[in-house]
Coordinates of C-alpha atoms and ligand atoms in Angstrom, one line a residue:
X1 CA 139.6 64.0 30.3
X2 CA 140.8 66.2 33.1
X3 CA 141.3 65.5 36.8
X4 CA 141.0 68.0 39.6
X5 CA 142.3 68.0 43.2
X6 CA 140.9 70.1 46.0
X7 CA 141.7 70.5 49.7
X8 CA 140.4 72.8 52.4
X9 CA 140.8 73.3 56.1
X10 CA 138.6 75.1 58.6
X11 CA 139.3 75.6 62.3
X12 CA 136.8 74.7 65.0
X13 CA 135.1 77.6 66.8
X14 CA 132.6 77.6 69.7
X15 CA 129.0 78.6 68.9
X16 CA 129.1 77.6 65.3
X17 CA 127.1 74.9 63.5
X18 CA 129.0 71.9 62.0
X19 CA 127.9 71.7 58.4
X20 CA 129.5 69.0 56.3
X21 CA 128.2 68.1 52.8
X22 CA 125.2 70.2 53.6
X23 CA 124.3 68.1 56.7
X24 CA 123.9 69.9 60.0
X25 CA 125.8 67.5 62.3
X26 CA 125.2 67.6 66.1
X27 CA 128.5 68.5 67.8
X28 CA 129.6 70.8 70.7
X29 CA 131.5 73.0 68.2
X30 CA 131.4 73.9 64.5
X31 CA 133.8 75.2 61.9
X32 CA 134.7 78.9 61.7
X33 CA 134.4 80.7 58.3
X34 CA 132.9 83.5 56.4
X35 CA 130.4 81.1 54.7
X36 CA 128.8 78.2 56.5
X37 CA 132.4 76.7 56.5
X38 CA 131.3 73.5 54.8
X39 CA 134.9 72.3 54.3
X40 CA 133.8 69.3 52.2
X41 CA 131.7 71.3 49.8
X42 CA 134.7 73.7 49.5
X43 CA 137.2 71.0 48.7
X44 CA 134.9 69.5 46.0
X45 CA 134.4 73.0 44.6
X46 CA 138.1 73.5 44.3
X47 CA 138.6 70.1 42.7
X48 CA 136.0 71.0 40.0
X49 CA 137.5 74.4 39.4
X50 CA 141.0 72.8 39.2
X51 CA 139.8 70.4 36.6
X52 CA 138.6 73.1 34.3
X53 CA 141.5 75.5 35.2
X54 CA 138.9 77.9 36.6
X55 CA 140.8 79.3 39.5
X56 CA 139.6 78.6 43.0
X57 CA 136.6 79.3 45.2
X58 CA 138.5 82.2 46.9
X59 CA 138.6 83.8 43.4
X60 CA 135.0 83.0 42.5
X61 CA 133.4 83.8 45.9
X62 CA 135.7 86.2 47.8
X63 CA 135.4 86.1 51.6
X64 CA 135.6 89.9 51.5
X65 CA 132.2 89.9 49.7
X66 CA 129.3 90.3 52.2
X67 CA 127.1 88.4 49.7
X68 CA 128.8 85.2 50.9
X69 CA 128.5 85.8 54.6
X70 CA 127.1 82.6 56.1
X71 CA 126.5 81.4 52.5
X72 CA 125.1 77.9 51.9
X73 CA 128.1 76.2 50.4
X74 CA 125.9 73.7 48.6
X75 CA 124.6 76.6 46.6
X76 CA 128.1 77.7 45.9
X77 CA 128.9 74.1 44.8
X78 CA 125.9 74.2 42.4
X79 CA 127.2 77.5 41.0
X80 CA 130.6 75.9 40.5
X81 CA 129.0 72.9 38.7
X82 CA 127.2 75.4 36.4
X83 CA 130.5 77.2 35.8
X84 CA 132.1 73.8 34.8
X85 CA 129.4 73.1 32.3
X86 CA 129.5 76.7 30.9
X87 CA 133.2 76.0 30.2
X88 CA 132.2 73.0 28.1
X89 CA 132.8 70.2 30.5
X90 CA 130.7 67.5 32.1
X91 CA 131.4 66.0 35.5
X92 CA 132.0 62.2 35.5
X93 CA 132.9 61.4 39.1
X94 CA 133.8 63.0 42.4
X95 CA 135.5 61.3 45.4
X96 CA 136.4 62.8 48.8
X97 CA 137.7 62.2 52.2
X98 CA 137.2 64.1 55.4
X99 CA 139.9 64.0 58.1
X100 CA 138.2 64.6 61.5
X101 CA 138.9 63.1 64.9
X102 CA 135.4 63.9 66.1
X103 CA 132.5 63.6 65.7
X104 CA 131.9 60.2 64.1
X105 CA 130.7 60.9 60.6
X106 CA 129.7 57.6 59.1
X107 CA 126.0 58.0 60.1
X108 CA 125.9 61.1 57.9
X109 CA 127.8 59.8 54.9
X110 CA 124.7 58.9 52.7
X111 CA 123.0 62.2 53.4
X112 CA 126.2 64.1 52.5
X113 CA 126.5 62.1 49.2
X114 CA 122.8 62.8 48.4
X115 CA 123.2 66.6 49.1
X116 CA 126.4 66.9 47.1
X117 CA 125.2 64.9 44.2
X118 CA 122.0 67.0 44.0
X119 CA 124.0 70.2 44.1
X120 CA 126.2 69.1 41.2
X121 CA 123.4 67.4 39.2
X122 CA 125.0 64.0 39.4
X123 CA 123.7 60.5 40.3
X124 CA 124.6 59.6 44.0
X125 CA 126.6 56.7 42.7
X126 CA 129.1 59.1 41.2
X127 CA 129.8 60.9 44.4
X128 CA 132.0 59.3 47.1
X129 CA 132.4 60.6 50.7
X130 CA 134.7 58.9 53.2
X131 CA 135.8 59.9 56.6
X132 CA 138.9 59.1 58.7
X133 CA 140.3 60.0 62.0
X134 CA 144.0 60.9 62.1
X135 CA 144.7 58.7 65.1
X136 CA 144.9 61.8 67.4
X137 CA 147.9 63.1 65.3
X138 CA 148.1 66.6 63.9
X139 CA 145.6 69.5 64.0
X140 CA 142.6 67.3 63.1
X141 CA 143.7 64.7 65.7
X142 CA 143.9 67.4 68.4
X143 CA 140.4 68.5 67.3
X144 CA 141.6 71.9 66.2
X145 CA 139.8 71.7 62.9
X146 CA 138.7 69.5 60.0
X147 CA 140.4 69.0 56.6
X148 CA 138.7 67.7 53.5
X149 CA 140.3 66.4 50.2
X150 CA 138.5 65.8 46.9
X151 CA 139.3 64.6 43.5
X152 CA 137.1 64.7 40.4
X153 CA 137.1 63.5 36.8
X154 CA 135.6 65.7 34.0
X155 CA 135.5 65.5 30.2
X156 CA 135.3 68.1 27.6
X157 CA 131.9 67.8 25.8
Ligands
LIG201 MG1 136.8 76.9 52.9

């Protein structure tokens, strides 16, 4: 058994879509980034790569590569899941938490779980998504950006 831990941060920017767990969430601003800036998909990707000692998504999908401009991060997550299996591991479970002061994310939680589970080839029951505000503290609390954390459990086949 191996565990993995992932974390990612993206800053808000005007004129961007807010994509979290592959869900396009209505908001007056979105997250800045080379890809679609899906901070949750990125944190989960890094947790999976950490568990198999496979580097990180910056190494796998460099932001200097035009191929990943505005990339769909669910597709990147699917590639990461394939990479995990190629290295001889199966994914058991993934859990995550999003730190965001706004918008309210609970209405989108189930859709995010379904998207993420489908991307990784997992049952929805094995993918957790939670959201919390930071009580107006810190960069998330000042609505400067969103942070996501993820853990995973994998086993060597
Ligand atoms: Mg990122």
